[in-house]
Coordinates of C-alpha atoms in Angstrom, one line a residue:
Chain A
X1095 CA 7.6 -18.5 21.3
X1096 CA 7.4 -16.6 24.5
X1097 CA 3.6 -16.5 24.4
X1098 CA 1.9 -18.8 26.8
X1099 CA 0.4 -21.7 25.1
X1100 CA -3.1 -21.1 26.4
X1101 CA -3.9 -17.8 24.7
X1102 CA -3.1 -18.6 21.1
X1103 CA -5.1 -21.8 21.4
X1104 CA -8.0 -19.9 22.8
X1105 CA -7.9 -17.4 20.0
X1106 CA -7.6 -20.1 17.5
X1107 CA -10.5 -21.9 18.8
X1108 CA -12.5 -18.7 19.0
X1109 CA -11.7 -18.0 15.4
X1110 CA -12.5 -21.5 14.2
X1111 CA -15.7 -21.3 16.2
X1112 CA -16.6 -18.1 14.4
X1113 CA -15.8 -19.7 11.1
X1114 CA -17.8 -22.7 11.9
X1115 CA -20.7 -20.5 12.9
X1116 CA -20.5 -18.6 9.6
X1117 CA -20.4 -21.9 7.8
X1118 CA -23.4 -23.1 9.7
X1119 CA -25.4 -20.0 8.8
X1120 CA -25.0 -20.9 5.1
X1121 CA -27.8 -22.9 3.7
X1122 CA -26.9 -25.6 1.2
X1123 CA -28.2 -23.3 -1.5
X1124 CA -25.9 -20.5 -0.3
X1125 CA -23.0 -22.9 -0.4
X1126 CA -23.7 -23.9 -4.0
X1127 CA -23.9 -20.2 -5.0
X1128 CA -20.7 -19.5 -3.2
X1129 CA -19.0 -22.3 -5.0
X1130 CA -20.2 -21.2 -8.4
X1131 CA -19.3 -17.6 -7.8
X1132 CA -15.9 -18.5 -6.6
X1133 CA -15.3 -20.8 -9.5
X1134 CA -16.4 -18.1 -11.9
X1135 CA -14.0 -15.6 -10.3
X1136 CA -11.1 -18.0 -10.8
X1137 CA -11.9 -18.8 -14.4
X1138 CA -10.4 -15.7 -16.1
X1139 CA -7.2 -15.9 -14.1
X1140 CA -6.9 -19.6 -14.5
X1141 CA -7.6 -19.4 -18.2
X1142 CA -4.9 -16.8 -18.8
X1143 CA -2.4 -18.7 -16.7
X1144 CA -3.2 -22.0 -18.5
X1145 CA -2.9 -20.3 -21.9
X1146 CA 0.4 -18.7 -21.1
X1147 CA 1.7 -22.0 -19.7
X1148 CA 0.7 -24.0 -22.7
X1149 CA 2.1 -21.4 -25.1
X1150 CA 5.4 -21.4 -23.2
X1151 CA 5.6 -25.2 -23.2
X1152 CA 5.0 -25.3 -26.9
X1153 CA 7.4 -22.5 -27.6
X1154 CA 10.2 -23.8 -25.3
X1155 CA 12.2 -25.7 -28.0
X1156 CA 12.2 -22.6 -30.1
X1157 CA 13.3 -20.4 -27.2
X1158 CA 16.3 -22.7 -26.6
X1159 CA 17.0 -23.1 -30.4
X1160 CA 16.9 -19.4 -31.2
X1161 CA 17.9 -17.8 -28.0
X1162 CA 18.2 -14.0 -28.4
X1163 CA 18.4 -14.1 -32.1
X1164 CA 14.6 -14.5 -32.2
X1165 CA 14.4 -10.8 -31.2
X1166 CA 17.5 -9.5 -33.0
X1167 CA 17.2 -10.9 -36.6
X1168 CA 15.0 -10.1 -39.5
X1169 CA 14.5 -13.3 -41.4
X1170 CA 11.7 -15.6 -40.6
X1171 CA 11.7 -18.8 -42.7
X1172 CA 10.8 -22.3 -41.7
X1173 CA 13.6 -23.7 -43.9
X1174 CA 13.8 -26.2 -46.7
X1175 CA 11.3 -28.9 -45.7
X1176 CA 12.4 -31.1 -48.7
X1177 CA 16.1 -31.1 -47.7
X1178 CA 17.3 -34.2 -45.9
X1179 CA 19.7 -32.3 -43.7
X1180 CA 18.7 -30.7 -40.5
X1181 CA 20.2 -27.9 -38.4
X1182 CA 20.9 -28.7 -34.8
X1183 CA 21.4 -26.1 -32.1
X1184 CA 21.5 -26.7 -28.4
X1185 CA 20.1 -30.2 -28.9
X1186 CA 17.1 -29.1 -30.9
X1187 CA 16.6 -29.8 -34.6
X1188 CA 15.1 -27.5 -37.3
X1189 CA 14.8 -27.8 -41.1
X1190 CA 17.8 -26.9 -43.2
X1191 CA 18.1 -23.1 -43.7
X1192 CA 15.5 -22.3 -41.0
X1193 CA 15.8 -18.9 -39.4
X1194 CA 13.5 -17.4 -37.0
X1195 CA 13.8 -13.6 -36.5
X1196 CA 10.8 -11.6 -35.7
X1197 CA 12.0 -8.0 -35.6
X1198 CA 10.0 -6.9 -38.7
X1199 CA 7.0 -8.6 -37.3
X1200 CA 7.2 -6.8 -34.0
X1201 CA 7.7 -3.6 -35.9
X1202 CA 4.7 -4.2 -38.2
X1203 CA 2.5 -5.2 -35.3
X1204 CA 3.3 -2.2 -33.2
X1205 CA 3.3 0.4 -36.0
X1206 CA 0.1 -0.7 -37.8
X1207 CA -1.8 -0.8 -34.5
X1208 CA -0.4 2.6 -33.4
X1209 CA -1.3 4.2 -36.7
X1210 CA -4.7 2.7 -36.4
X1211 CA -5.1 4.2 -32.9
X1212 CA -3.9 7.6 -34.1
X1213 CA -6.7 7.6 -36.6
X1214 CA -9.4 5.9 -34.5
X1215 CA -8.9 7.8 -31.2
X1216 CA -9.9 11.3 -32.3
X1217 CA -12.7 10.1 -34.4
X1218 CA -14.1 7.9 -31.6
X1219 CA -13.8 10.6 -28.9
X1220 CA -15.2 13.3 -31.0
X1221 CA -18.0 11.1 -32.2
X1222 CA -18.9 10.0 -28.7
X1223 CA -18.9 13.5 -27.4
X1224 CA -21.1 14.7 -30.3
X1225 CA -23.4 11.7 -29.9
X1226 CA -24.0 12.4 -26.2
X1227 CA -23.9 16.2 -26.0
X1228 CA -25.1 17.5 -29.4
X1229 CA -27.3 14.9 -31.1
X1230 CA -30.9 15.2 -29.9
X1231 CA -31.9 12.4 -27.5
X1232 CA -34.3 10.7 -29.9
X1233 CA -31.6 10.2 -32.6
X1234 CA -29.0 9.1 -30.0
X1235 CA -30.1 5.5 -29.7
X1236 CA -30.5 4.7 -33.4
X1237 CA -27.1 6.2 -34.2
X1238 CA -25.6 4.2 -31.3
X1239 CA -27.0 1.0 -32.9
X1240 CA -24.8 1.6 -36.0
X1241 CA -21.7 1.6 -33.7
X1242 CA -22.8 -1.8 -32.3
X1243 CA -23.5 -3.1 -35.8
X1244 CA -20.1 -1.9 -37.0
X1245 CA -18.5 -3.8 -34.1
X1246 CA -20.3 -7.0 -35.2
X1247 CA -19.0 -7.1 -38.8
X1248 CA -16.7 -10.2 -39.2
X1249 CA -13.1 -9.2 -39.7
X1250 CA -12.8 -11.3 -42.8
X1251 CA -15.4 -9.0 -44.4
X1252 CA -13.3 -6.0 -43.5
X1253 CA -10.3 -7.8 -45.0
X1254 CA -12.1 -8.5 -48.3
X1255 CA -13.4 -5.0 -48.4
X1256 CA -10.0 -3.6 -47.8
X1257 CA -8.4 -5.7 -50.6
X1258 CA -11.0 -5.1 -53.2
X1259 CA -12.5 -1.7 -52.6
X1260 CA -11.0 0.4 -49.9
X1261 CA -7.3 -0.3 -50.8
X1262 CA -7.5 0.2 -54.5
X1263 CA -9.6 3.3 -54.1
X1264 CA -7.2 5.0 -51.7
X1265 CA -4.2 3.9 -53.7
X1266 CA -5.6 5.5 -56.8
X1267 CA -7.2 8.6 -55.4
X1268 CA -5.3 9.5 -52.2
X1269 CA -2.0 7.7 -51.7
X1270 CA -0.7 8.8 -55.1
X1271 CA -1.0 12.4 -54.3
X1272 CA 0.4 12.0 -50.8
X1273 CA 3.4 10.1 -52.3
X1274 CA 4.0 12.9 -54.8
X1275 CA 4.8 15.2 -51.9
X1276 CA 8.0 13.2 -51.3
X1277 CA 7.8 13.4 -47.5
X1278 CA 10.2 10.8 -46.1
X1279 CA 8.6 7.4 -45.4
X1280 CA 5.3 8.8 -46.8
X1281 CA 6.4 8.3 -50.3
X1282 CA 7.2 5.5 -52.7
X1283 CA 5.2 3.0 -54.7
X1284 CA 1.6 2.7 -53.7
X1285 CA 0.7 -0.4 -55.7
X1286 CA -2.8 -1.6 -55.5
X1287 CA -3.2 -0.4 -51.9
X1288 CA -2.1 -3.5 -50.1
X1289 CA 0.2 -2.5 -47.3
X1290 CA 0.8 -0.8 -44.0
X1291 CA -1.4 2.3 -44.3
X1292 CA -4.4 0.5 -45.8
X1293 CA -4.2 -2.1 -43.0
X1294 CA -3.9 0.6 -40.4
X1295 CA -6.9 2.4 -41.8
X1296 CA -9.1 -0.7 -41.9
X1297 CA -7.9 -1.6 -38.4
X1298 CA -8.9 1.9 -37.3
X1299 CA -12.4 1.4 -38.7
X1300 CA -12.5 -1.9 -36.8
X1301 CA -11.6 -0.5 -33.4
X1302 CA -13.6 2.7 -33.6
X1303 CA -16.8 1.0 -32.4
X1304 CA -15.0 -0.3 -29.3
X1305 CA -13.3 2.9 -28.4
X1306 CA -16.3 5.0 -29.2
X1307 CA -18.8 2.9 -27.3
X1308 CA -16.5 3.0 -24.2
X1309 CA -15.9 6.7 -24.5
X1310 CA -19.7 7.3 -24.9
X1311 CA -20.3 5.7 -21.5
X1312 CA -17.5 8.0 -20.1
X1313 CA -19.1 11.1 -21.5
X1314 CA -22.4 10.1 -20.1
X1315 CA -20.8 9.8 -16.6
X1316 CA -19.6 13.4 -16.6
X1317 CA -21.5 15.1 -13.7
X1318 CA -24.3 17.4 -15.0
X1319 CA -23.5 19.9 -12.2
X1320 CA -20.0 20.4 -13.6
X1321 CA -21.4 21.0 -17.1
X1322 CA -23.9 23.5 -15.8
X1323 CA -21.0 25.3 -14.1
X1324 CA -19.4 25.9 -17.4
X1325 CA -22.7 26.9 -19.0
X1326 CA -23.4 29.4 -16.2
X1327 CA -20.1 31.1 -16.9
X1328 CA -21.2 31.9 -20.4
X1329 CA -18.8 29.3 -22.0
X1330 CA -19.7 27.9 -25.4
X1331 CA -20.3 24.2 -25.8
X1332 CA -16.9 23.6 -27.3
X1333 CA -15.2 25.5 -24.4
X1334 CA -17.3 23.4 -22.0
X1335 CA -16.1 20.2 -23.6
X1336 CA -12.5 21.3 -23.3
X1337 CA -12.9 22.5 -19.7
X1338 CA -15.1 19.9 -18.2
X1339 CA -15.8 16.9 -20.4
X1340 CA -12.3 16.1 -21.7
X1341 CA -10.5 16.4 -18.3
X1342 CA -13.2 14.3 -16.7
X1343 CA -12.9 11.5 -19.2
X1344 CA -9.1 11.8 -19.9
X1345 CA -8.0 8.7 -18.0
X1346 CA -11.0 6.7 -19.1
X1347 CA -10.0 7.4 -22.7
X1348 CA -6.7 5.8 -22.1
X1349 CA -8.5 2.7 -21.0
X1350 CA -10.7 2.8 -24.0
X1351 CA -7.7 3.3 -26.3
X1352 CA -6.1 0.2 -24.7
X1353 CA -9.1 -1.9 -25.5
X1354 CA -8.9 -0.8 -29.1
X1355 CA -5.2 -1.2 -29.3
X1356 CA -5.4 -4.7 -27.9
X1357 CA -7.8 -5.6 -30.7
X1358 CA -5.6 -4.0 -33.3
X1359 CA -2.5 -5.8 -32.0
X1360 CA -4.1 -9.2 -32.3
X1361 CA -6.2 -8.7 -35.5
X1362 CA -5.3 -11.5 -37.8
X1363 CA -7.4 -12.2 -40.9
X1364 CA -8.1 -8.7 -42.0
X1365 CA -4.5 -7.7 -41.8
X1366 CA -3.4 -10.9 -43.5
X1367 CA -5.6 -10.1 -46.5
X1368 CA -4.6 -6.4 -46.7
X1369 CA -1.0 -6.4 -45.6
X1370 CA 0.5 -7.8 -48.7
X1371 CA 2.2 -10.4 -46.4
X1372 CA 5.7 -9.1 -46.8
X1373 CA 8.3 -11.0 -44.7
X1374 CA 11.9 -10.7 -43.7
X1375 CA 12.4 -6.9 -44.1
X1376 CA 10.9 -3.7 -42.8
X1377 CA 8.3 -2.0 -45.1
X1378 CA 10.0 0.6 -47.3
X1379 CA 7.3 3.2 -46.8
X1380 CA 3.9 3.6 -45.2
X1381 CA 2.3 2.3 -48.4
X1382 CA 4.5 -0.8 -48.7
X1383 CA 3.4 -4.4 -47.8
X1384 CA 4.4 -5.7 -44.4
X1385 CA 3.4 -8.4 -41.9
X1386 CA 2.3 -8.6 -38.3
X1387 CA 2.9 -11.3 -35.8
X1388 CA -0.7 -12.5 -35.9
X1389 CA -1.0 -12.5 -39.6
X1390 CA 2.3 -14.4 -40.0
X1391 CA 1.2 -17.1 -37.6
X1392 CA -1.9 -17.6 -39.7
X1393 CA 0.0 -17.4 -43.0
X1394 CA 2.7 -19.9 -42.1
X1395 CA 0.8 -22.3 -39.9
X1396 CA -0.1 -24.6 -42.8
X1397 CA 3.4 -25.0 -44.0
X1398 CA 4.8 -25.2 -40.4
X1399 CA 2.6 -28.3 -39.7
X1400 CA 4.5 -30.2 -42.4
X1401 CA 7.9 -29.5 -40.8
X1402 CA 9.0 -32.9 -39.5
X1403 CA 11.4 -31.4 -37.0
X1404 CA 8.5 -29.6 -35.4
X1405 CA 10.5 -26.5 -34.9
X1406 CA 8.4 -24.3 -37.2
X1407 CA 5.4 -24.9 -35.0
X1408 CA 7.5 -24.2 -31.9
X1409 CA 8.7 -20.9 -33.5
X1410 CA 5.1 -19.8 -34.3
X1411 CA 4.1 -20.7 -30.7
X1412 CA 6.9 -18.4 -29.6
X1413 CA 5.6 -15.6 -31.9
X1414 CA 2.2 -16.1 -30.2
X1415 CA 3.8 -16.0 -26.8
X1416 CA 5.6 -12.7 -27.6
X1417 CA 2.3 -11.3 -29.0
X1418 CA 0.6 -12.3 -25.7
X1419 CA 3.4 -10.7 -23.8
X1420 CA 3.2 -7.4 -25.8
X1421 CA -0.6 -7.3 -25.4
X1422 CA -0.3 -7.7 -21.6
X1423 CA 2.6 -5.3 -21.4
X1424 CA 0.9 -2.5 -23.4
X1425 CA -2.2 -3.0 -21.2
X1426 CA -0.2 -2.8 -18.0
X1427 CA 1.8 0.2 -19.2
X1428 CA -1.3 2.0 -20.3
X1429 CA -2.9 1.5 -16.9
X1430 CA 0.2 2.9 -15.2
X1431 CA 0.1 5.9 -17.4
X1432 CA -3.6 6.3 -16.7
X1433 CA -3.1 6.2 -13.0
X1434 CA -0.2 8.8 -13.2
X1435 CA -2.3 11.2 -15.3
X1436 CA -5.4 11.0 -13.1
X1437 CA -3.5 12.1 -10.1
X1438 CA -5.2 12.3 -6.7
X1439 CA -8.6 13.7 -6.1
X1440 CA -10.4 13.2 -9.3
X1441 CA -13.8 12.0 -8.3
X1442 CA -14.5 10.2 -11.6
X1443 CA -12.7 9.2 -14.7
X1444 CA -10.1 6.9 -13.2
X1445 CA -9.0 4.2 -15.6
X1446 CA -11.5 1.4 -15.7
Chain B
X164 CA -17.8 44.8 7.9
X165 CA -18.7 41.5 9.5
X166 CA -22.0 41.1 11.2
X167 CA -22.8 37.5 10.7
X168 CA -23.4 36.8 14.4
X169 CA -26.6 38.8 14.5
X170 CA -29.9 37.2 13.7
X171 CA -31.1 40.4 12.1
X172 CA -29.0 43.0 10.2
X173 CA -27.6 45.6 12.4
X174 CA -29.1 49.0 12.3
X175 CA -26.1 50.8 10.9
X176 CA -25.0 48.1 8.5
X177 CA -27.7 48.3 5.9
X178 CA -29.4 51.4 4.7
X179 CA -32.9 50.0 4.7
X180 CA -35.2 52.3 6.5
X181 CA -37.8 50.8 8.7
X182 CA -40.7 52.2 6.8
X183 CA -39.9 49.6 4.1
X184 CA -39.8 52.1 1.2
X185 CA -36.4 50.7 0.2
X186 CA -33.2 52.5 -0.8
X187 CA -32.9 54.4 -4.0
X188 CA -30.7 51.9 -5.9
X189 CA -30.7 50.9 -9.5
X190 CA -33.1 48.3 -10.5
X191 CA -31.2 45.4 -12.0
X192 CA -33.9 42.9 -12.5
X193 CA -37.5 43.9 -13.0
X194 CA -39.9 40.9 -13.0
X195 CA -43.5 41.4 -14.1
X196 CA -46.1 38.6 -13.4
X197 CA -43.6 35.9 -14.2
X198 CA -44.7 32.3 -14.4
X199 CA -42.5 29.3 -15.3
X200 CA -43.8 26.1 -16.8
X201 CA -42.1 22.7 -17.2
X202 CA -44.3 21.3 -20.0
X203 CA -47.8 21.7 -18.7
X204 CA -46.7 21.9 -15.0
X205 CA -46.6 25.4 -13.7
X206 CA -43.7 25.5 -11.2
X207 CA -44.1 29.1 -10.1
X208 CA -46.4 32.0 -10.8
X209 CA -47.3 35.5 -9.9
X210 CA -43.8 36.8 -9.5
X211 CA -43.7 40.6 -9.6
X212 CA -40.7 42.1 -7.9
X213 CA -37.5 44.0 -8.4
X214 CA -33.9 43.2 -7.5
X215 CA -31.6 46.1 -6.8
X216 CA -27.9 46.8 -7.4
X217 CA -25.5 46.3 -4.6
X218 CA -28.0 44.5 -2.5
X219 CA -28.5 40.9 -1.5
X220 CA -31.9 39.7 -2.4
X221 CA -32.9 36.4 -0.7
X222 CA -35.5 34.1 -2.1
X223 CA -36.9 31.9 0.7
X224 CA -39.7 29.4 1.0
X225 CA -40.5 25.7 1.5
X226 CA -39.2 23.0 -0.9
X227 CA -41.0 22.9 -4.2
X228 CA -42.0 26.6 -4.2
X229 CA -40.1 27.3 -7.3
X230 CA -37.3 29.5 -5.9
X231 CA -34.5 27.7 -7.8
X232 CA -36.6 27.6 -11.0
X233 CA -37.1 31.4 -10.8
X234 CA -33.4 31.9 -10.1
X235 CA -32.4 29.8 -13.1
X236 CA -34.6 31.9 -15.4
X237 CA -32.6 35.0 -14.5
X238 CA -29.6 33.8 -16.5
X239 CA -31.6 31.5 -18.8
X240 CA -30.1 28.3 -17.3
X241 CA -33.6 26.8 -17.7
X242 CA -33.0 26.8 -21.4
X243 CA -31.1 23.6 -20.8
X244 CA -34.3 21.9 -19.5
X245 CA -36.4 20.8 -22.4
X246 CA -40.0 22.0 -22.3
X247 CA -39.5 25.1 -20.1
X248 CA -41.6 28.1 -20.9
X249 CA -41.6 31.5 -19.2
X250 CA -44.6 33.8 -19.1
X251 CA -44.5 37.4 -18.1
X252 CA -41.4 39.5 -18.5
X253 CA -38.0 39.4 -16.9
X254 CA -36.1 42.6 -17.6
X255 CA -32.4 42.9 -16.9
X256 CA -31.4 46.5 -17.0
X257 CA -34.6 47.1 -19.0
X258 CA -33.8 44.4 -21.5
X259 CA -36.3 41.5 -21.8
X260 CA -34.0 38.4 -21.2
X261 CA -36.5 36.2 -23.1
X262 CA -36.2 38.3 -26.3
X263 CA -34.9 36.4 -29.3
X264 CA -32.2 38.9 -29.7
X265 CA -30.7 38.1 -26.3
X266 CA -27.8 35.7 -26.5
X267 CA -27.9 33.5 -23.4
X268 CA -24.1 33.1 -23.5
X269 CA -23.6 36.9 -23.3
X270 CA -26.2 37.2 -20.6
X271 CA -24.5 34.5 -18.5
X272 CA -21.2 36.4 -18.8
X273 CA -22.9 39.3 -17.0
X274 CA -24.9 37.1 -14.6
X275 CA -22.7 34.6 -12.7
X276 CA -24.0 31.6 -10.8
X277 CA -22.9 29.6 -7.8
X278 CA -24.5 26.2 -7.3
X279 CA -25.8 24.1 -4.4
X280 CA -22.8 21.9 -4.3
X281 CA -19.3 23.1 -5.2
X282 CA -18.6 22.1 -8.8
X283 CA -15.0 23.0 -9.6
X284 CA -13.7 21.9 -12.9
X285 CA -11.4 19.0 -13.1
X286 CA -8.4 21.3 -13.5
X287 CA -5.9 23.1 -11.4
X288 CA -7.0 25.9 -9.0
X289 CA -5.4 28.5 -11.3
X290 CA -7.1 27.1 -14.4
X291 CA -10.5 27.0 -12.7
X292 CA -10.4 30.7 -12.4
X293 CA -8.3 31.5 -15.5
X294 CA -10.2 29.5 -18.1
X295 CA -13.2 31.8 -18.7
X296 CA -11.3 35.1 -18.8
X297 CA -8.9 33.5 -21.2
X298 CA -11.8 32.2 -23.4
X299 CA -13.2 35.8 -23.2
X300 CA -10.0 37.2 -24.6
X301 CA -8.1 38.4 -21.6
X302 CA -4.4 38.5 -22.8
X303 CA -2.2 35.9 -21.3
X304 CA 0.1 38.4 -19.5
X305 CA -2.9 39.8 -17.5
X306 CA -4.3 36.4 -16.5
X307 CA -2.2 35.9 -13.3
X308 CA -3.4 39.3 -12.1
X309 CA -7.1 38.5 -12.9
X310 CA -6.8 35.2 -11.1
X311 CA -5.2 36.7 -8.0
X312 CA -7.7 39.5 -7.9
X313 CA -10.7 37.1 -8.1
X314 CA -9.2 34.8 -5.5
X315 CA -8.5 37.7 -3.2
X316 CA -12.1 38.9 -3.6
X317 CA -13.3 35.4 -2.8
X318 CA -11.1 35.4 0.3
X319 CA -9.3 32.4 -0.9
X320 CA -6.0 33.8 -2.1
X321 CA -4.0 33.3 1.2
X322 CA -5.1 29.7 1.4
X323 CA -4.2 28.7 -2.1
X324 CA -1.5 31.1 -3.4
X325 CA 1.2 28.4 -2.9
X326 CA -0.6 25.6 -4.6
X327 CA -2.3 27.2 -7.6
X328 CA -1.2 24.3 -9.8
X329 CA -2.8 21.6 -7.6
X330 CA -6.1 20.1 -8.5
X331 CA -9.1 22.0 -7.4
X332 CA -10.5 18.7 -5.9
X333 CA -7.8 18.8 -3.3
X334 CA -9.5 21.8 -1.6
X335 CA -12.1 21.4 1.2
X336 CA -15.8 21.8 0.4
X337 CA -15.9 25.4 1.7
X338 CA -12.7 26.3 -0.2
X339 CA -14.1 24.7 -3.4
X340 CA -17.2 26.8 -3.0
X341 CA -15.2 30.0 -2.6
X342 CA -13.2 28.9 -5.7
X343 CA -16.5 28.7 -7.6
X344 CA -17.3 32.2 -6.4
X345 CA -13.8 33.4 -7.5
X346 CA -14.4 31.7 -10.9
X347 CA -17.7 33.6 -11.2
X348 CA -16.1 36.9 -10.2
X349 CA -13.2 36.5 -12.6
X350 CA -15.6 37.1 -15.5
X351 CA -16.4 40.5 -14.0
X352 CA -20.1 39.9 -13.8
X353 CA -22.8 42.4 -12.8
X354 CA -24.9 39.9 -10.9
X355 CA -24.1 36.7 -8.9
X356 CA -26.9 34.2 -8.5
X357 CA -26.4 31.8 -5.6
X358 CA -28.5 28.6 -5.4
X359 CA -28.3 27.5 -1.8
X360 CA -24.5 28.0 -1.9
X361 CA -24.0 26.7 1.7
X362 CA -26.3 23.7 1.7
X363 CA -23.4 21.3 1.4
X364 CA -21.1 23.1 3.8
X365 CA -20.4 23.0 7.5
X366 CA -21.3 26.0 9.8
X367 CA -17.9 27.5 9.8
X368 CA -17.5 27.3 6.0
X369 CA -21.0 28.7 5.8
X370 CA -20.1 31.7 7.9
X371 CA -17.1 32.5 5.7
X372 CA -19.3 32.4 2.6
X373 CA -21.8 34.7 4.3
X374 CA -19.0 37.2 5.2
X375 CA -17.9 37.0 1.7
X376 CA -21.3 37.8 0.3
X377 CA -21.6 40.9 2.5
X378 CA -18.3 42.1 1.2
X379 CA -19.1 41.3 -2.4
X380 CA -22.4 43.2 -2.5
X381 CA -20.4 46.4 -2.7
X382 CA -19.6 45.5 -6.2
X383 CA -22.1 42.9 -7.3
X384 CA -25.8 42.4 -7.2
X385 CA -26.4 39.2 -5.3
X386 CA -29.5 37.1 -5.5
X387 CA -29.5 34.0 -3.2
X388 CA -31.9 31.1 -2.8
X389 CA -31.6 29.7 0.7
X390 CA -33.4 27.3 2.9
X391 CA -31.7 28.7 5.9
X392 CA -33.9 31.5 7.3
X393 CA -31.1 32.7 9.7
X394 CA -28.9 33.1 6.7
X395 CA -31.5 35.2 4.8
X396 CA -31.9 37.3 8.0
X397 CA -28.2 37.7 8.5
X398 CA -27.0 38.6 5.0
X399 CA -29.9 39.9 2.9
X400 CA -31.3 43.3 2.4
X401 CA -34.5 42.3 0.7
X402 CA -36.3 39.0 1.1
X403 CA -38.9 37.5 -1.1
X404 CA -41.1 34.7 0.4
X405 CA -42.6 32.0 -1.8
X406 CA -44.9 29.2 -0.8
X407 CA -46.2 26.2 -2.5
X408 CA -49.8 25.3 -3.2
X409 CA -49.3 21.6 -4.0
X410 CA -50.4 20.9 -7.6
X411 CA -50.8 24.5 -8.3
X412 CA -47.0 25.0 -7.9
X413 CA -45.2 27.8 -6.2
X414 CA -46.3 31.4 -5.8
X415 CA -44.8 34.6 -4.6
X416 CA -46.3 35.7 -1.3
X417 CA -44.5 38.9 -0.5
X418 CA -41.4 40.9 -1.0
X419 CA -40.1 43.3 1.7
X420 CA -36.9 44.6 3.3
X421 CA -35.5 41.7 5.2
X422 CA -35.9 43.3 8.6
X423 CA -39.5 44.0 8.0
X424 CA -40.1 40.6 6.6
X425 CA -38.8 38.9 9.8
X426 CA -40.3 41.4 12.3
X427 CA -43.7 42.2 10.9
X428 CA -44.6 40.4 7.7
X429 CA -47.7 41.5 5.9
X430 CA -49.0 38.0 5.2
X431 CA -50.0 35.4 7.8
X432 CA -48.3 32.7 5.7
X433 CA -45.0 34.5 5.9
X434 CA -45.3 34.9 9.6
X435 CA -46.0 31.2 10.1
X436 CA -43.0 30.3 8.0
X437 CA -40.5 32.7 9.5
X438 CA -41.6 31.8 13.0
X439 CA -41.2 28.1 12.2
X440 CA -44.8 27.2 12.4
X441 CA -44.8 25.8 8.9
X442 CA -42.3 24.6 6.3

């Protein structure tokens, strides 16, 4: 370097002196707090990284064994565990007849969670706006408590309710009449209500509290001055919602929807109970049984543990890894969309 | 006609005779012994005055004297504040605005309002102006014309005509405030209420708004609340001075043509205030 050796050293020593002074100003108590806060800040990142790493390690044999077929085939079976033969591919063994293709599972996961979102989003947003802007103050808090209670109901309860009450009721009194209209994909056997649509509706009910509670905070953050501006123009309340409230909270709603979607993507036990657990093919209609990635992991885990080749477990780990990837990807994509939509200059309502 | 540089209205600019009898203009607002309460607190009382068409009426006075409260009763914006009660009568073209038959939404379409801080909607510049006319039933083909007319009247057209689709938040504070004025004008109101419209603006933006007000009064009745005495002196035709009596709330001291108010007020308290001895 052409720089004289004196200057950088002096700068370096100045810097280290400054750092030393800053360190000296910290009391032992400060240092403890600093360490704890730093550790706390690292935990979420570290946990996610560790999780992804472990999943990848566990899934690795399956990734090698299946290659691209994992994503391009439809049959997911752990094979004949009682057969003496094994299948060997790329140096890894699996039970005879094993096949690991998750296309229908990806389809089921995405479609059921998206249908849930389609139902949950309008209800949540409308509910949150009504709660904040129309319901008198003194009823607002008690009504809000119901939302939080709904969020706290264990998902297995939702699952049982979906199987025994909600599903049969809808199959008998609603689905039948919809199916009779013979709209493609919205027609066919409705059975006892176990299937894609019932699962989606129950998922919708499960994510409404999350989406609505988040949206409620957004609606509360809309500046009063902007709302007054609409009122002063002689606009009605619904016009004011369209003109002021919705544009202000638009990008925040995307974030709220992502939270809900994330929950719907990963919901396991309720979907397992209601889905009808139908593997290896796409559902024939919106009423038909299906499976998701999460529900399949839960359904097959027990059997997979008895696979002496270990490949079944590896394959389920790969399903989990893909699910993790999809969840992260949808979150990331949603954030990008949110940023694009918000554009420059909006003072509030940026994605959370 | 621009005469914002003077501290008092020029002789030829305003047809307010020096005797203070006032011009023969239509009475738009007729207030009779108005008092406004928030719950049990009386924010302002004793307001008996008139506001005339094609004039700028300024409401001045120290903080807490109830000027804004009074202004917000004129278009029933105080309905939004729970526990507000109005005593006395406020007549708008002879109609009691407190009457149960009066629909606040319809009143507010006749009586526009501009706020202390610019509050454009989170939409495009065009949509800020177009939304209300459209909601009021202006056909789509006429909207562009209405928007252009309002923006021209608000002296904003030349600055924004090439970026009507951009967000209103990209405008400067002064431009935003003129957009809010354009938005109010687009509804074709009869009155425009302004609540310290320049308090968040720099001096140059303030001057532009003042010029605008003077131009707009040809068509609209303007009632402005201001803390800026020079502003009241520069732009208004009639001034009402309010003061505050602590726990007793605000009270109207006197109403007079602006020139008289600043040269020879009838009340000692007004003189103290306009000469800067108090407030």
